[in-house]
Amino acid sequence: MLSAGPVEDFDRYVQSVRAHVATNLVPVSGFEREQQVEWNLPFRRTPAAGCPSGDRTGLLLVHGLSDSPFVFRDLAEYLAAHCVEVRSLLLQGHGTRPGDMVTASAEVWRAQVRDHFTALSQEVDRAFIGGFSLGGALATDYALADSGPRPAGLIAVAPAWQLNGLRDYLWLAPIADAFGDFLEKEPELNPVKYESFSFNAGSQLDTVMSAVQKRMSESRSLEMPLFLAATEADSVINLEYLVSRFRERFTHPANTMIIFRDTRNPWPEAMADDRIQFLNSYLPEANILEFSHQSLLISPDNELYGLGAPLQRCLEPNNLSLEACRELPEEELWFSAWHDTERPVFTSRLTYNPCFSELAGGMLAFLKANGAATTAP
């Protein structure tokens, strides 16, 4: 199992993780094993040639539950091209096989985030922290803590501050864990993300989420600069909770939030805020009903999830078997968030973000607004 510890040399850290993943990976069929090892590794993207050598800006990104650093590859390439150093890490229990989540620990995840952010802050002039889903909660937990180097700002994409659905019974996970390992066992078709979900994973997620909620409730005003993004159709994250925390707790003048939604429908006046930007997620010309949780950070050009890529079609069909989904004519399959109710069209979970450039550009603008000396080379 991966553990926490001082990150004295990032390249050496990657090599140690490579050895761990290469030894423990249970490969998914249809993809070369060595390629799967590479996809699951943590990585660093340094600023492009031509970027200023001084006044360095860095961003540590933390992936989500059952996910891997692969989810940040597109964003890292974009930001590095605009003179930001980006680093990722591999959380304990991830990147190898679902069974490794059975003994993963939230305390180790926290320590990993702390150690990697400390190392980054010592090597750049201005260090930001960010994350997706569980990683967004871990990044928030660290950013609002009272110890360790302080981030210059927080980037949270669909952070697990509060969940839909699962939140009502996550507290049962430690009890259920005594009677079995997995809440849900699924065929593993994705080489960079687990489909099966263990009771322990839910328990550790609940630990992190509870800590974040406690930190937020303890302060009426949080001055940490925040960039927040989410999709209204998210089946995982409670958007109303994210919006309320953004409006009521985070007070920095540079804060911004992007919400992907069907803009044909009015936004509730009670949740209005001039700092929230809305981007349309209903794109019938692309057979897209709405954006999914998993799609947000993925470019249409992504080699696995992008338009026409191996995982883009029928990775997670809704109310439809994999075989039936694959037999559908292209024009009959639509893309959406996950759902378990009938829709008037056949749908599969959307795997990429058609508005990726707007999201990445918004993050870059946030970094600039908070003092990052970023310029295109």
mmCIF file of C-alpha atoms in Angstrom:
data_model
loop_
_atom_site.group_PDB
_atom_site.id
_atom_site.type_symbol
_atom_site.label_atom_id
_atom_site.label_comp_id
_atom_site.label_asym_id
_atom_site.label_seq_id
_atom_site.Cartn_x
_atom_site.Cartn_y
_atom_site.Cartn_z
ATOM 1 C CA MET A 1 0.000 0.000 0.000
ATOM 2 C CA LEU A 2 1.099 3.547 -0.693
ATOM 3 C CA SER A 3 1.866 5.612 2.380
ATOM 4 C CA ALA A 4 2.576 9.234 3.222
ATOM 5 C CA GLY A 5 5.977 10.742 3.844
ATOM 6 C CA PRO A 6 8.187 13.692 2.973
ATOM 7 C CA VAL A 7 8.386 14.358 -0.777
ATOM 8 C CA GLU A 8 12.043 15.278 -1.093
ATOM 9 C CA ASP A 9 12.292 14.534 -4.824
ATOM 10 C CA PHE A 10 9.159 14.400 -6.999
ATOM 11 C CA ASP A 11 10.800 12.336 -9.741
ATOM 12 C CA ARG A 12 11.904 9.767 -7.172
ATOM 13 C CA TYR A 13 8.356 9.733 -5.793
ATOM 14 C CA VAL A 14 6.960 8.959 -9.248
ATOM 15 C CA GLN A 15 9.428 6.114 -9.694
ATOM 16 C CA SER A 16 8.413 4.568 -6.372
ATOM 17 C CA VAL A 17 4.740 4.799 -7.330
ATOM 18 C CA ARG A 18 5.532 3.306 -10.712
ATOM 19 C CA ALA A 19 7.053 0.258 -9.010
ATOM 20 C CA HIS A 20 3.996 -0.057 -6.743
ATOM 21 C CA VAL A 21 1.478 0.221 -9.595
ATOM 22 C CA ALA A 22 3.454 -2.083 -11.903
ATOM 23 C CA THR A 23 3.519 -4.736 -9.167
ATOM 24 C CA ASN A 24 -0.107 -4.481 -8.047
ATOM 25 C CA LEU A 25 -2.091 -3.428 -11.104
ATOM 26 C CA VAL A 26 -4.820 -5.785 -12.241
ATOM 27 C CA PRO A 27 -5.137 -4.706 -15.870
ATOM 28 C CA VAL A 28 -8.376 -4.068 -17.709
ATOM 29 C CA SER A 29 -8.729 -6.076 -20.908
ATOM 30 C CA GLY A 30 -8.432 -4.267 -24.196
ATOM 31 C CA PHE A 31 -5.522 -2.012 -23.222
ATOM 32 C CA GLU A 32 -1.784 -2.680 -22.962
ATOM 33 C CA ARG A 33 -0.697 -3.291 -19.383
ATOM 34 C CA GLU A 34 2.307 -0.952 -19.507
ATOM 35 C CA GLN A 35 0.129 1.819 -20.910
ATOM 36 C CA GLN A 36 -2.312 1.322 -18.032
ATOM 37 C CA VAL A 37 0.541 1.690 -15.556
ATOM 38 C CA GLU A 38 1.539 5.014 -17.161
ATOM 39 C CA TRP A 39 -2.024 6.332 -17.206
ATOM 40 C CA ASN A 40 -2.457 5.771 -13.456
ATOM 41 C CA LEU A 41 0.794 7.411 -12.343
ATOM 42 C CA PRO A 42 1.107 10.791 -10.666
ATOM 43 C CA PHE A 43 2.835 13.381 -12.834
ATOM 44 C CA ARG A 44 4.348 16.836 -13.015
ATOM 45 C CA ARG A 45 3.927 19.308 -15.877
ATOM 46 C CA THR A 46 6.479 22.120 -15.849
ATOM 47 C CA PRO A 47 5.919 25.533 -17.465
ATOM 48 C CA ALA A 48 6.389 25.639 -21.219
ATOM 49 C CA ALA A 49 9.553 26.907 -22.867
ATOM 50 C CA GLY A 50 9.506 30.681 -22.982
ATOM 51 C CA CYS A 51 7.814 31.125 -19.604
ATOM 52 C CA PRO A 52 9.518 33.499 -17.123
ATOM 53 C CA SER A 53 12.035 31.712 -14.911
ATOM 54 C CA GLY A 54 11.164 33.748 -11.820
ATOM 55 C CA ASP A 55 7.967 34.280 -9.834
ATOM 56 C CA ARG A 56 6.904 30.647 -10.213
ATOM 57 C CA THR A 57 3.333 29.494 -9.681
ATOM 58 C CA GLY A 58 2.420 25.909 -8.779
ATOM 59 C CA LEU A 59 -0.789 23.946 -8.407
ATOM 60 C CA LEU A 60 -1.236 20.600 -6.632
ATOM 61 C CA LEU A 61 -4.243 18.610 -7.885
ATOM 62 C CA VAL A 62 -5.894 15.761 -5.950
ATOM 63 C CA HIS A 63 -8.038 13.198 -7.788
ATOM 64 C CA GLY A 64 -11.392 11.740 -6.793
ATOM 65 C CA LEU A 65 -12.566 8.528 -5.162
ATOM 66 C CA SER A 66 -11.817 5.401 -7.257
ATOM 67 C CA ASP A 67 -10.189 7.718 -9.807
ATOM 68 C CA SER A 68 -6.590 8.435 -10.790
ATOM 69 C CA PRO A 69 -4.352 11.401 -11.718
ATOM 70 C CA PHE A 70 -5.280 10.756 -15.372
ATOM 71 C CA VAL A 71 -8.355 12.949 -14.845
ATOM 72 C CA PHE A 72 -6.074 16.035 -14.666
ATOM 73 C CA ARG A 73 -3.937 15.427 -17.747
ATOM 74 C CA ASP A 74 -5.807 17.821 -20.038
ATOM 75 C CA LEU A 75 -5.959 20.601 -17.457
ATOM 76 C CA ALA A 76 -2.287 20.191 -16.579
ATOM 77 C CA GLU A 77 -1.239 20.516 -20.219
ATOM 78 C CA TYR A 78 -3.311 23.689 -20.593
ATOM 79 C CA LEU A 79 -2.008 25.351 -17.434
ATOM 80 C CA ALA A 80 1.623 24.369 -18.053
ATOM 81 C CA ALA A 81 1.352 26.004 -21.470
ATOM 82 C CA HIS A 82 0.383 29.165 -19.589
ATOM 83 C CA CYS A 83 3.343 29.012 -17.208
ATOM 84 C CA VAL A 84 1.867 27.157 -14.215
ATOM 85 C CA GLU A 85 3.645 24.115 -12.782
ATOM 86 C CA VAL A 86 1.094 21.364 -12.101
ATOM 87 C CA ARG A 87 1.606 18.317 -9.913
ATOM 88 C CA SER A 88 -0.656 15.422 -9.053
ATOM 89 C CA LEU A 89 -0.419 12.541 -6.595
ATOM 90 C CA LEU A 90 -1.868 9.040 -6.354
ATOM 91 C CA LEU A 91 -4.009 8.528 -3.255
ATOM 92 C CA GLN A 92 -3.558 5.340 -1.276
ATOM 93 C CA GLY A 93 -5.682 2.442 -2.575
ATOM 94 C CA HIS A 94 -6.004 3.870 -6.088
ATOM 95 C CA GLY A 95 -4.476 3.111 -9.466
ATOM 96 C CA THR A 96 -4.108 -0.651 -9.045
ATOM 97 C CA ARG A 97 -7.252 -2.729 -8.294
ATOM 98 C CA PRO A 98 -10.552 -2.087 -6.454
ATOM 99 C CA GLY A 99 -9.579 -4.474 -3.654
ATOM 100 C CA ASP A 100 -6.863 -2.062 -2.528
ATOM 101 C CA MET A 101 -9.599 0.372 -1.459
ATOM 102 C CA VAL A 102 -10.692 -2.029 1.273
ATOM 103 C CA THR A 103 -7.802 -0.944 3.526
ATOM 104 C CA ALA A 104 -7.282 2.653 2.320
ATOM 105 C CA SER A 105 -7.300 5.362 5.008
ATOM 106 C CA ALA A 106 -8.549 8.956 5.017
ATOM 107 C CA GLU A 107 -5.749 9.850 7.435
ATOM 108 C CA VAL A 108 -3.169 8.637 4.932
ATOM 109 C CA TRP A 109 -4.906 10.602 2.161
ATOM 110 C CA ARG A 110 -4.734 13.753 4.282
ATOM 111 C CA ALA A 111 -1.077 13.173 5.076
ATOM 112 C CA GLN A 112 -0.289 12.613 1.392
ATOM 113 C CA VAL A 113 -1.945 15.929 0.477
ATOM 114 C CA ARG A 114 -0.101 17.743 3.251
ATOM 115 C CA ASP A 115 3.287 16.284 2.302
ATOM 116 C CA HIS A 116 2.919 17.012 -1.407
ATOM 117 C CA PHE A 117 1.654 20.544 -0.878
ATOM 118 C CA THR A 118 4.491 21.255 1.547
ATOM 119 C CA ALA A 119 7.004 20.069 -1.047
ATOM 120 C CA LEU A 120 5.416 22.142 -3.815
ATOM 121 C CA SER A 121 5.288 25.284 -1.662
ATOM 122 C CA GLN A 122 9.030 25.006 -1.053
ATOM 123 C CA GLU A 123 9.810 24.954 -4.771
ATOM 124 C CA VAL A 124 7.540 27.677 -6.177
ATOM 125 C CA ASP A 125 6.853 31.274 -5.203
ATOM 126 C CA ARG A 126 3.090 30.846 -5.044
ATOM 127 C CA ALA A 127 1.355 27.510 -4.447
ATOM 128 C CA PHE A 128 -2.324 26.752 -5.046
ATOM 129 C CA ILE A 129 -4.195 23.568 -4.163
ATOM 130 C CA GLY A 130 -7.097 21.972 -5.996
ATOM 131 C CA GLY A 131 -9.024 18.785 -6.464
ATOM 132 C CA PHE A 132 -11.939 16.938 -8.002
ATOM 133 C CA SER A 133 -14.751 15.223 -6.069
ATOM 134 C CA LEU A 134 -13.098 13.496 -3.055
ATOM 135 C CA GLY A 135 -9.903 15.321 -4.026
ATOM 136 C CA GLY A 136 -11.806 18.611 -3.897
ATOM 137 C CA ALA A 137 -12.864 17.803 -0.347
ATOM 138 C CA LEU A 138 -9.309 16.821 0.642
ATOM 139 C CA ALA A 139 -7.949 20.034 -0.896
ATOM 140 C CA THR A 140 -10.609 22.061 0.935
ATOM 141 C CA ASP A 141 -9.860 20.299 4.212
ATOM 142 C CA TYR A 142 -6.187 21.200 3.886
ATOM 143 C CA ALA A 143 -6.828 24.767 2.687
ATOM 144 C CA LEU A 144 -9.074 25.531 5.688
ATOM 145 C CA ALA A 145 -6.814 23.854 8.258
ATOM 146 C CA ASP A 146 -4.632 25.865 10.629
ATOM 147 C CA SER A 147 -1.374 24.015 10.009
ATOM 148 C CA GLY A 148 1.138 23.721 7.184
ATOM 149 C CA PRO A 149 2.000 26.182 4.414
ATOM 150 C CA ARG A 150 -1.000 28.281 3.354
ATOM 151 C CA PRO A 151 -2.257 27.947 -0.227
ATOM 152 C CA ALA A 152 -2.600 31.098 -2.315
ATOM 153 C CA GLY A 153 -6.034 29.819 -3.336
ATOM 154 C CA LEU A 154 -8.316 26.791 -3.683
ATOM 155 C CA ILE A 155 -9.667 25.226 -6.886
ATOM 156 C CA ALA A 156 -12.531 22.783 -6.288
ATOM 157 C CA VAL A 157 -14.286 20.954 -9.138
ATOM 158 C CA ALA A 158 -17.466 19.140 -8.068
ATOM 159 C CA PRO A 159 -15.979 18.793 -4.567
ATOM 160 C CA ALA A 160 -17.457 16.197 -2.218
ATOM 161 C CA TRP A 161 -18.595 18.715 0.388
ATOM 162 C CA GLN A 162 -21.979 16.977 0.550
ATOM 163 C CA LEU A 163 -23.381 14.120 -1.538
ATOM 164 C CA ASN A 164 -26.635 13.223 -3.211
ATOM 165 C CA GLY A 165 -28.054 9.766 -2.546
ATOM 166 C CA LEU A 166 -25.164 8.077 -0.721
ATOM 167 C CA ARG A 167 -24.971 10.709 2.005
ATOM 168 C CA ASP A 168 -27.970 9.261 3.847
ATOM 169 C CA TYR A 169 -26.299 5.934 4.552
ATOM 170 C CA LEU A 170 -22.546 6.540 4.470
ATOM 171 C CA TRP A 171 -22.620 6.363 8.263
ATOM 172 C CA LEU A 172 -23.544 2.674 7.900
ATOM 173 C CA ALA A 173 -20.330 1.878 6.012
ATOM 174 C CA PRO A 174 -18.168 1.014 9.053
ATOM 175 C CA ILE A 175 -20.875 -1.400 10.287
ATOM 176 C CA ALA A 176 -21.501 -2.973 6.876
ATOM 177 C CA ASP A 177 -17.750 -3.307 6.361
ATOM 178 C CA ALA A 178 -17.727 -6.001 9.032
ATOM 179 C CA PHE A 179 -19.974 -8.198 6.869
ATOM 180 C CA GLY A 180 -18.399 -7.729 3.445
ATOM 181 C CA ASP A 181 -16.005 -5.610 1.428
ATOM 182 C CA PHE A 182 -18.025 -4.232 -1.471
ATOM 183 C CA LEU A 183 -21.238 -2.278 -1.680
ATOM 184 C CA GLU A 184 -21.196 -2.623 -5.455
ATOM 185 C CA LYS A 185 -19.177 -4.962 -7.672
ATOM 186 C CA GLU A 186 -19.112 -4.086 -11.349
ATOM 187 C CA PRO A 187 -17.187 -5.291 -14.392
ATOM 188 C CA GLU A 188 -13.979 -3.266 -14.651
ATOM 189 C CA LEU A 189 -13.924 -1.703 -18.136
ATOM 190 C CA ASN A 190 -12.059 1.517 -17.358
ATOM 191 C CA PRO A 191 -8.239 1.384 -17.064
ATOM 192 C CA VAL A 192 -8.030 4.658 -15.080
ATOM 193 C CA LYS A 193 -11.010 4.441 -12.713
ATOM 194 C CA TYR A 194 -12.598 1.706 -10.577
ATOM 195 C CA GLU A 195 -16.229 0.815 -11.188
ATOM 196 C CA SER A 196 -16.605 -1.314 -8.018
ATOM 197 C CA PHE A 197 -17.220 0.526 -4.747
ATOM 198 C CA SER A 198 -16.149 -0.780 -1.333
ATOM 199 C CA PHE A 199 -17.808 -0.081 2.001
ATOM 200 C CA ASN A 200 -14.488 1.197 3.312
ATOM 201 C CA ALA A 201 -14.269 3.721 0.468
ATOM 202 C CA GLY A 202 -17.617 5.135 1.561
ATOM 203 C CA SER A 203 -16.515 5.216 5.184
ATOM 204 C CA GLN A 204 -13.285 7.085 4.423
ATOM 205 C CA LEU A 205 -15.113 9.516 2.146
ATOM 206 C CA ASP A 206 -17.555 10.234 4.961
ATOM 207 C CA THR A 207 -14.637 10.963 7.303
ATOM 208 C CA VAL A 208 -13.202 13.538 4.909
ATOM 209 C CA MET A 209 -16.575 15.082 4.107
ATOM 210 C CA SER A 210 -17.525 15.425 7.773
ATOM 211 C CA ALA A 211 -14.237 17.193 8.513
ATOM 212 C CA VAL A 212 -14.836 19.690 5.691
ATOM 213 C CA GLN A 213 -18.368 20.420 6.835
ATOM 214 C CA LYS A 214 -17.110 20.972 10.375
ATOM 215 C CA ARG A 215 -14.427 23.416 9.220
ATOM 216 C CA MET A 216 -16.986 25.374 7.210
ATOM 217 C CA SER A 217 -19.476 25.519 10.066
ATOM 218 C CA GLU A 218 -16.861 26.782 12.521
ATOM 219 C CA SER A 219 -16.339 30.025 10.620
ATOM 220 C CA ARG A 220 -18.899 32.510 9.334
ATOM 221 C CA SER A 221 -16.393 33.916 6.857
ATOM 222 C CA LEU A 222 -13.718 32.015 4.940
ATOM 223 C CA GLU A 223 -11.212 34.325 3.289
ATOM 224 C CA MET A 224 -9.470 31.649 1.209
ATOM 225 C CA PRO A 225 -9.758 32.593 -2.505
ATOM 226 C CA LEU A 226 -11.957 29.972 -4.183
ATOM 227 C CA PHE A 227 -12.658 28.824 -7.736
ATOM 228 C CA LEU A 228 -15.610 26.409 -7.696
ATOM 229 C CA ALA A 229 -17.130 24.467 -10.597
ATOM 230 C CA ALA A 230 -19.985 21.970 -10.840
ATOM 231 C CA THR A 231 -22.753 20.655 -13.064
ATOM 232 C CA GLU A 232 -26.399 21.062 -12.122
ATOM 233 C CA ALA A 233 -27.139 17.504 -13.282
ATOM 234 C CA ASP A 234 -24.505 15.969 -10.981
ATOM 235 C CA SER A 235 -25.780 12.654 -9.630
ATOM 236 C CA VAL A 236 -23.033 12.558 -6.979
ATOM 237 C CA ILE A 237 -22.605 16.029 -5.495
ATOM 238 C CA ASN A 238 -25.251 18.167 -3.758
ATOM 239 C CA LEU A 239 -25.105 21.364 -5.838
ATOM 240 C CA GLU A 240 -27.402 23.330 -3.532
ATOM 241 C CA TYR A 241 -24.956 22.784 -0.664
ATOM 242 C CA LEU A 242 -22.024 23.929 -2.810
ATOM 243 C CA VAL A 243 -23.854 27.087 -3.856
ATOM 244 C CA SER A 244 -24.918 27.936 -0.301
ATOM 245 C CA ARG A 245 -21.375 27.504 1.065
ATOM 246 C CA PHE A 246 -19.977 29.576 -1.805
ATOM 247 C CA ARG A 247 -22.464 32.414 -1.236
ATOM 248 C CA GLU A 248 -22.489 32.406 2.568
ATOM 249 C CA ARG A 249 -19.007 31.349 3.688
ATOM 250 C CA PHE A 250 -16.373 32.220 1.069
ATOM 251 C CA THR A 251 -16.006 36.000 1.018
ATOM 252 C CA HIS A 252 -12.854 36.758 -0.972
ATOM 253 C CA PRO A 253 -13.580 39.324 -3.742
ATOM 254 C CA ALA A 254 -11.805 37.200 -6.399
ATOM 255 C CA ASN A 255 -14.034 34.158 -5.808
ATOM 256 C CA THR A 256 -15.803 32.715 -8.822
ATOM 257 C CA MET A 257 -18.091 29.771 -9.574
ATOM 258 C CA ILE A 258 -18.989 28.122 -12.881
ATOM 259 C CA ILE A 259 -22.145 26.004 -13.128
ATOM 260 C CA PHE A 260 -22.913 23.956 -16.226
ATOM 261 C CA ARG A 261 -26.689 23.798 -16.657
ATOM 262 C CA ASP A 262 -29.571 23.854 -19.084
ATOM 263 C CA THR A 263 -29.834 27.626 -19.433
ATOM 264 C CA ARG A 264 -33.306 27.372 -20.964
ATOM 265 C CA ASN A 265 -34.530 27.011 -17.387
ATOM 266 C CA PRO A 266 -34.405 29.976 -14.952
ATOM 267 C CA TRP A 267 -31.986 29.927 -12.029
ATOM 268 C CA PRO A 268 -33.711 30.307 -8.616
ATOM 269 C CA GLU A 269 -33.667 33.929 -7.483
ATOM 270 C CA ALA A 270 -32.945 32.785 -3.920
ATOM 271 C CA MET A 271 -29.612 31.341 -5.132
ATOM 272 C CA ALA A 272 -28.575 34.300 -7.279
ATOM 273 C CA ASP A 273 -25.017 35.629 -6.997
ATOM 274 C CA ASP A 274 -23.126 37.907 -9.385
ATOM 275 C CA ARG A 275 -19.990 35.762 -8.924
ATOM 276 C CA ILE A 276 -21.679 32.699 -10.459
ATOM 277 C CA GLN A 277 -21.289 32.133 -14.197
ATOM 278 C CA PHE A 278 -23.604 29.759 -16.074
ATOM 279 C CA LEU A 279 -22.571 27.768 -19.144
ATOM 280 C CA ASN A 280 -25.131 25.891 -21.212
ATOM 281 C CA SER A 281 -25.028 22.106 -20.897
ATOM 282 C CA TYR A 282 -27.946 21.251 -23.198
ATOM 283 C CA LEU A 283 -26.325 20.646 -26.590
ATOM 284 C CA PRO A 284 -28.779 18.738 -28.813
ATOM 285 C CA GLU A 285 -26.544 19.149 -31.864
ATOM 286 C CA ALA A 286 -24.051 16.855 -30.068
ATOM 287 C CA ASN A 287 -26.744 14.565 -28.565
ATOM 288 C CA ILE A 288 -25.930 15.932 -25.091
ATOM 289 C CA LEU A 289 -28.763 16.391 -22.595
ATOM 290 C CA GLU A 290 -26.566 17.530 -19.684
ATOM 291 C CA PHE A 291 -23.038 17.271 -18.282
ATOM 292 C CA SER A 292 -22.046 14.495 -15.900
ATOM 293 C CA HIS A 293 -19.914 14.588 -12.756
ATOM 294 C CA GLN A 294 -17.057 12.724 -14.418
ATOM 295 C CA SER A 295 -17.026 14.773 -17.627
ATOM 296 C CA LEU A 296 -16.047 18.173 -16.229
ATOM 297 C CA LEU A 297 -12.248 18.010 -16.408
ATOM 298 C CA ILE A 298 -11.969 16.082 -19.669
ATOM 299 C CA SER A 299 -11.139 17.727 -22.994
ATOM 300 C CA PRO A 300 -12.971 16.595 -26.149
ATOM 301 C CA ASP A 301 -9.499 15.568 -27.392
ATOM 302 C CA ASN A 302 -8.735 13.259 -24.452
ATOM 303 C CA GLU A 303 -7.209 9.957 -25.595
ATOM 304 C CA LEU A 304 -9.524 7.775 -23.480
ATOM 305 C CA TYR A 305 -12.657 9.802 -22.711
ATOM 306 C CA GLY A 306 -12.743 12.322 -25.572
ATOM 307 C CA LEU A 307 -14.996 12.451 -28.592
ATOM 308 C CA GLY A 308 -14.517 9.197 -30.525
ATOM 309 C CA ALA A 309 -12.045 7.804 -27.945
ATOM 310 C CA PRO A 310 -12.247 4.208 -26.609
ATOM 311 C CA LEU A 311 -14.271 5.041 -23.462
ATOM 312 C CA GLN A 312 -16.507 7.778 -24.864
ATOM 313 C CA ARG A 313 -19.429 5.626 -25.978
ATOM 314 C CA CYS A 314 -21.362 3.267 -23.677
ATOM 315 C CA LEU A 315 -18.900 3.262 -20.762
ATOM 316 C CA GLU A 316 -21.812 3.629 -18.318
ATOM 317 C CA PRO A 317 -25.196 3.249 -20.063
ATOM 318 C CA ASN A 318 -28.304 4.344 -18.182
ATOM 319 C CA ASN A 319 -31.069 1.719 -17.900
ATOM 320 C CA LEU A 320 -29.524 -0.111 -20.832
ATOM 321 C CA SER A 321 -27.173 -3.063 -21.090
ATOM 322 C CA LEU A 322 -23.685 -2.533 -22.453
ATOM 323 C CA GLU A 323 -24.437 -4.805 -25.379
ATOM 324 C CA ALA A 324 -27.695 -3.022 -26.244
ATOM 325 C CA CYS A 325 -25.981 0.354 -25.967
ATOM 326 C CA ARG A 326 -23.215 -0.653 -28.364
ATOM 327 C CA GLU A 327 -25.768 -1.864 -30.908
ATOM 328 C CA LEU A 328 -27.567 1.485 -31.054
ATOM 329 C CA PRO A 329 -27.070 3.623 -34.159
ATOM 330 C CA GLU A 330 -24.921 6.656 -33.357
ATOM 331 C CA GLU A 331 -27.774 9.123 -33.772
ATOM 332 C CA GLU A 332 -29.976 7.255 -31.260
ATOM 333 C CA LEU A 333 -27.578 7.430 -28.281
ATOM 334 C CA TRP A 334 -27.603 10.598 -26.177
ATOM 335 C CA PHE A 335 -25.279 11.577 -23.331
ATOM 336 C CA SER A 336 -26.128 12.764 -19.851
ATOM 337 C CA ALA A 337 -25.356 12.462 -16.166
ATOM 338 C CA TRP A 338 -25.992 9.096 -14.509
ATOM 339 C CA HIS A 339 -29.661 8.485 -13.753
ATOM 340 C CA ASP A 340 -31.897 5.559 -12.843
ATOM 341 C CA THR A 341 -35.158 6.908 -14.237
ATOM 342 C CA GLU A 342 -36.542 6.509 -17.742
ATOM 343 C CA ARG A 343 -35.757 9.209 -20.307
ATOM 344 C CA PRO A 344 -37.399 9.746 -23.698
ATOM 345 C CA VAL A 345 -34.089 8.823 -25.370
ATOM 346 C CA PHE A 346 -31.382 6.208 -24.736
ATOM 347 C CA THR A 347 -28.511 7.708 -22.725
ATOM 348 C CA SER A 348 -25.004 6.905 -21.547
ATOM 349 C CA ARG A 349 -22.896 8.926 -19.138
ATOM 350 C CA LEU A 350 -21.103 11.840 -20.794
ATOM 351 C CA THR A 351 -17.330 11.384 -20.524
ATOM 352 C CA TYR A 352 -15.950 14.735 -21.765
ATOM 353 C CA ASN A 353 -16.656 18.451 -21.403
ATOM 354 C CA PRO A 354 -17.504 20.315 -24.625
ATOM 355 C CA CYS A 355 -16.800 23.546 -22.670
ATOM 356 C CA PHE A 356 -13.427 22.374 -21.348
ATOM 357 C CA SER A 357 -11.589 25.426 -22.710
ATOM 358 C CA GLU A 358 -13.960 27.770 -20.863
ATOM 359 C CA LEU A 359 -13.431 25.865 -17.606
ATOM 360 C CA ALA A 360 -9.639 25.794 -17.957
ATOM 361 C CA GLY A 361 -9.610 29.443 -18.975
ATOM 362 C CA GLY A 362 -11.652 30.330 -15.918
ATOM 363 C CA MET A 363 -9.130 28.581 -13.679
ATOM 364 C CA LEU A 364 -6.274 30.441 -15.343
ATOM 365 C CA ALA A 365 -8.077 33.751 -14.821
ATOM 366 C CA PHE A 366 -8.520 32.838 -11.144
ATOM 367 C CA LEU A 367 -4.798 32.121 -10.782
ATOM 368 C CA LYS A 368 -3.988 35.484 -12.369
ATOM 369 C CA ALA A 369 -6.493 37.319 -10.190
ATOM 370 C CA ASN A 370 -4.785 35.940 -7.120
ATOM 371 C CA GLY A 371 -1.333 37.113 -8.069
ATOM 372 C CA ALA A 372 -0.019 34.371 -10.334
ATOM 373 C CA ALA A 373 2.342 35.838 -12.923
ATOM 374 C CA THR A 374 1.065 33.666 -15.765
ATOM 375 C CA THR A 375 1.514 34.612 -19.393
ATOM 376 C CA ALA A 376 1.240 32.587 -22.557
ATOM 377 C CA PRO A 377 4.671 31.745 -23.930
#
